[in-house]
Amino acid sequence: QVKLVESGGGLVQAGGSLRLYCTASGSIFGIETMGWYRQAPGKERDLVAQIYTDGSSYYADSAKGRFAISRDNVKNTVSLQMDALKPEDTAVYYCKARIRTLPTIGYDFWGQGTQVTVSS
């Protein structure tokens, strides 16, 4: 059984910062791509940032220059540092990871989501 648990969401004023954390636990053989998605009310779930096993990363245009994703391969965690937050960043943020539960078999797992609210 594999589980992703997020934390670090909350309420912050525009211009402020938050750091989101996601920890994977369970029967893990290896973790490949890890990422953060967000879903605002009435909208689709969109990719915010993801980080690959070699440490390289991808950011959506909305996140470039303000957000930074990082991972700890020993602790099986991925973090998202969010600075200069804007009201339009308000959403539920989800962690996603492709996890190998066997040497050659990987599945996508999602966390339960954490609410980020940015007030103007």
Short mmCIF file of the C-alpha atoms (twelve columns), coordinates in Angstrom:
data_MODEL
# 
_entry.id   MODEL 
# 
loop_
_atom_site.group_PDB 
_atom_site.id 
_atom_site.type_symbol 
_atom_site.label_atom_id 
_atom_site.label_alt_id 
_atom_site.label_comp_id 
_atom_site.label_asym_id 
_atom_site.label_seq_id 
_atom_site.Cartn_x 
_atom_site.Cartn_y 
_atom_site.Cartn_z 
_atom_site.pdbx_PDB_model_num 
ATOM 1   C CA . GLN A 1   0.000   0.000  0.000   1 
ATOM 2   C CA . VAL A 2   1.415   3.369  -1.061  1 
ATOM 3   C CA . LYS A 3   0.241   6.665  0.316   1 
ATOM 4   C CA . LEU A 4   1.058   10.301 -0.415  1 
ATOM 5   C CA . VAL A 5   0.367   12.810 2.342   1 
ATOM 6   C CA . GLU A 6   0.521   16.560 1.759   1 
ATOM 7   C CA . SER A 7   0.863   19.342 4.302   1 
ATOM 8   C CA . GLY A 8   1.712   23.011 4.450   1 
ATOM 9   C CA . GLY A 9   -1.335  24.623 2.900   1 
ATOM 10  C CA . GLY A 10  -3.174  27.491 4.511   1 
ATOM 11  C CA . LEU A 11  -4.309  31.076 4.268   1 
ATOM 12  C CA . VAL A 12  -1.832  33.764 3.278   1 
ATOM 13  C CA . GLN A 13  -2.025  37.342 2.055   1 
ATOM 14  C CA . ALA A 14  -1.086  38.276 -1.482  1 
ATOM 15  C CA . GLY A 15  2.667   38.594 -1.773  1 
ATOM 16  C CA . GLY A 16  3.265   36.066 0.963   1 
ATOM 17  C CA . SER A 17  4.852   32.631 0.887   1 
ATOM 18  C CA . LEU A 18  3.921   29.051 1.654   1 
ATOM 19  C CA . ARG A 19  5.803   25.794 1.435   1 
ATOM 20  C CA . LEU A 20  3.990   22.589 0.609   1 
ATOM 21  C CA . TYR A 21  5.290   19.172 1.558   1 
ATOM 22  C CA . CYS A 22  4.416   15.705 0.292   1 
ATOM 23  C CA . THR A 23  5.715   12.455 1.733   1 
ATOM 24  C CA . ALA A 24  5.375   9.064  0.101   1 
ATOM 25  C CA . SER A 25  5.211   5.968  2.267   1 
ATOM 26  C CA . GLY A 26  4.457   2.285  1.930   1 
ATOM 27  C CA . SER A 27  5.788   -0.431 -0.327  1 
ATOM 28  C CA . ILE A 28  8.101   1.673  -2.501  1 
ATOM 29  C CA . PHE A 29  10.744  0.216  -4.764  1 
ATOM 30  C CA . GLY A 30  11.550  3.551  -6.374  1 
ATOM 31  C CA . ILE A 31  10.049  6.941  -7.209  1 
ATOM 32  C CA . GLU A 32  10.231  8.488  -10.628 1 
ATOM 33  C CA . THR A 33  8.637   11.834 -11.503 1 
ATOM 34  C CA . MET A 34  7.105   13.803 -8.648  1 
ATOM 35  C CA . GLY A 35  4.941   16.842 -9.104  1 
ATOM 36  C CA . TRP A 36  2.371   19.294 -7.884  1 
ATOM 37  C CA . TYR A 37  -0.990  20.004 -9.491  1 
ATOM 38  C CA . ARG A 38  -3.716  22.411 -8.483  1 
ATOM 39  C CA . GLN A 39  -7.424  22.671 -8.986  1 
ATOM 40  C CA . ALA A 40  -9.428  25.842 -8.463  1 
ATOM 41  C CA . PRO A 41  -13.210 25.714 -8.029  1 
ATOM 42  C CA . GLY A 42  -14.946 25.019 -11.320 1 
ATOM 43  C CA . LYS A 43  -11.659 24.465 -13.165 1 
ATOM 44  C CA . GLU A 44  -9.624  21.504 -14.291 1 
ATOM 45  C CA . ARG A 45  -6.667  20.145 -12.388 1 
ATOM 46  C CA . ASP A 46  -3.514  21.647 -13.879 1 
ATOM 47  C CA . LEU A 47  0.163   20.839 -13.564 1 
ATOM 48  C CA . VAL A 48  2.110   23.418 -11.568 1 
ATOM 49  C CA . ALA A 49  5.584   21.898 -11.439 1 
ATOM 50  C CA . GLN A 50  7.287   18.547 -11.605 1 
ATOM 51  C CA . ILE A 51  10.731  17.227 -10.866 1 
ATOM 52  C CA . TYR A 52  12.468  14.279 -12.435 1 
ATOM 53  C CA . THR A 53  14.829  11.690 -10.991 1 
ATOM 54  C CA . ASP A 54  17.880  13.601 -12.216 1 
ATOM 55  C CA . GLY A 55  16.730  16.731 -10.405 1 
ATOM 56  C CA . SER A 56  15.676  18.639 -13.502 1 
ATOM 57  C CA . SER A 57  12.302  20.304 -13.311 1 
ATOM 58  C CA . TYR A 58  9.458   21.759 -15.293 1 
ATOM 59  C CA . TYR A 59  7.249   24.705 -14.342 1 
ATOM 60  C CA . ALA A 60  3.979   25.928 -15.739 1 
ATOM 61  C CA . ASP A 61  4.195   29.505 -16.967 1 
ATOM 62  C CA . SER A 62  2.124   30.656 -13.997 1 
ATOM 63  C CA . ALA A 63  4.731   29.243 -11.596 1 
ATOM 64  C CA . LYS A 64  7.959   30.317 -13.281 1 
ATOM 65  C CA . GLY A 65  10.036  32.691 -11.209 1 
ATOM 66  C CA . ARG A 66  7.799   32.374 -8.131  1 
ATOM 67  C CA . PHE A 67  7.683   28.672 -7.250  1 
ATOM 68  C CA . ALA A 68  10.500  26.197 -6.665  1 
ATOM 69  C CA . ILE A 69  10.118  22.434 -6.522  1 
ATOM 70  C CA . SER A 70  12.576  20.147 -4.780  1 
ATOM 71  C CA . ARG A 71  12.793  16.535 -3.727  1 
ATOM 72  C CA . ASP A 72  14.585  14.384 -1.190  1 
ATOM 73  C CA . ASN A 73  15.138  10.919 -2.592  1 
ATOM 74  C CA . VAL A 74  16.141  9.503  0.777   1 
ATOM 75  C CA . LYS A 75  13.073  10.742 2.622   1 
ATOM 76  C CA . ASN A 76  10.733  10.211 -0.380  1 
ATOM 77  C CA . THR A 77  9.491   13.769 -0.202  1 
ATOM 78  C CA . VAL A 78  8.745   16.543 -2.640  1 
ATOM 79  C CA . SER A 79  8.289   20.171 -1.662  1 
ATOM 80  C CA . LEU A 80  6.951   23.260 -3.369  1 
ATOM 81  C CA . GLN A 81  8.147   26.657 -2.192  1 
ATOM 82  C CA . MET A 82  5.665   29.283 -3.299  1 
ATOM 83  C CA . ASP A 83  6.623   32.951 -3.122  1 
ATOM 84  C CA . ALA A 84  4.936   36.154 -4.272  1 
ATOM 85  C CA . LEU A 85  1.584   34.423 -4.044  1 
ATOM 86  C CA . LYS A 86  -1.382  35.889 -5.874  1 
ATOM 87  C CA . PRO A 87  -5.132  35.458 -5.307  1 
ATOM 88  C CA . GLU A 88  -5.280  33.451 -8.524  1 
ATOM 89  C CA . ASP A 89  -3.006  30.856 -6.909  1 
ATOM 90  C CA . THR A 90  -5.918  29.910 -4.653  1 
ATOM 91  C CA . ALA A 91  -6.693  26.235 -5.231  1 
ATOM 92  C CA . VAL A 92  -6.434  22.768 -3.794  1 
ATOM 93  C CA . TYR A 93  -2.885  21.569 -4.415  1 
ATOM 94  C CA . TYR A 94  -2.273  17.893 -5.070  1 
ATOM 95  C CA . CYS A 95  0.928   15.918 -4.986  1 
ATOM 96  C CA . LYS A 96  1.419   13.246 -7.635  1 
ATOM 97  C CA . ALA A 97  4.200   10.697 -7.949  1 
ATOM 98  C CA . ARG A 98  4.981   7.814  -10.235 1 
ATOM 99  C CA . ILE A 99  6.043   5.075  -7.875  1 
ATOM 100 C CA . ARG A 100 7.440   1.679  -8.620  1 
ATOM 101 C CA . THR A 101 5.978   -0.889 -6.285  1 
ATOM 102 C CA . LEU A 102 7.969   -3.587 -8.075  1 
ATOM 103 C CA . PRO A 103 11.272  -3.206 -9.992  1 
ATOM 104 C CA . THR A 104 9.591   -2.769 -13.383 1 
ATOM 105 C CA . ILE A 105 6.039   -1.745 -12.530 1 
ATOM 106 C CA . GLY A 106 5.108   1.845  -11.747 1 
ATOM 107 C CA . TYR A 107 1.827   3.542  -10.993 1 
ATOM 108 C CA . ASP A 108 0.694   7.118  -10.506 1 
ATOM 109 C CA . PHE A 109 -0.370  7.962  -6.979  1 
ATOM 110 C CA . TRP A 110 -2.120  11.103 -5.765  1 
ATOM 111 C CA . GLY A 111 -2.289  12.779 -2.405  1 
ATOM 112 C CA . GLN A 112 -5.515  13.919 -0.811  1 
ATOM 113 C CA . GLY A 113 -4.889  17.607 -1.527  1 
ATOM 114 C CA . THR A 114 -4.134  20.636 0.594   1 
ATOM 115 C CA . GLN A 115 -5.980  23.947 0.387   1 
ATOM 116 C CA . VAL A 116 -4.077  27.114 -0.436  1 
ATOM 117 C CA . THR A 117 -5.996  30.362 -0.114  1 
ATOM 118 C CA . VAL A 118 -4.439  33.708 -1.029  1 
ATOM 119 C CA . SER A 119 -6.327  36.783 0.090   1 
ATOM 120 C CA . SER A 120 -6.065  40.104 -1.706  1 
# 
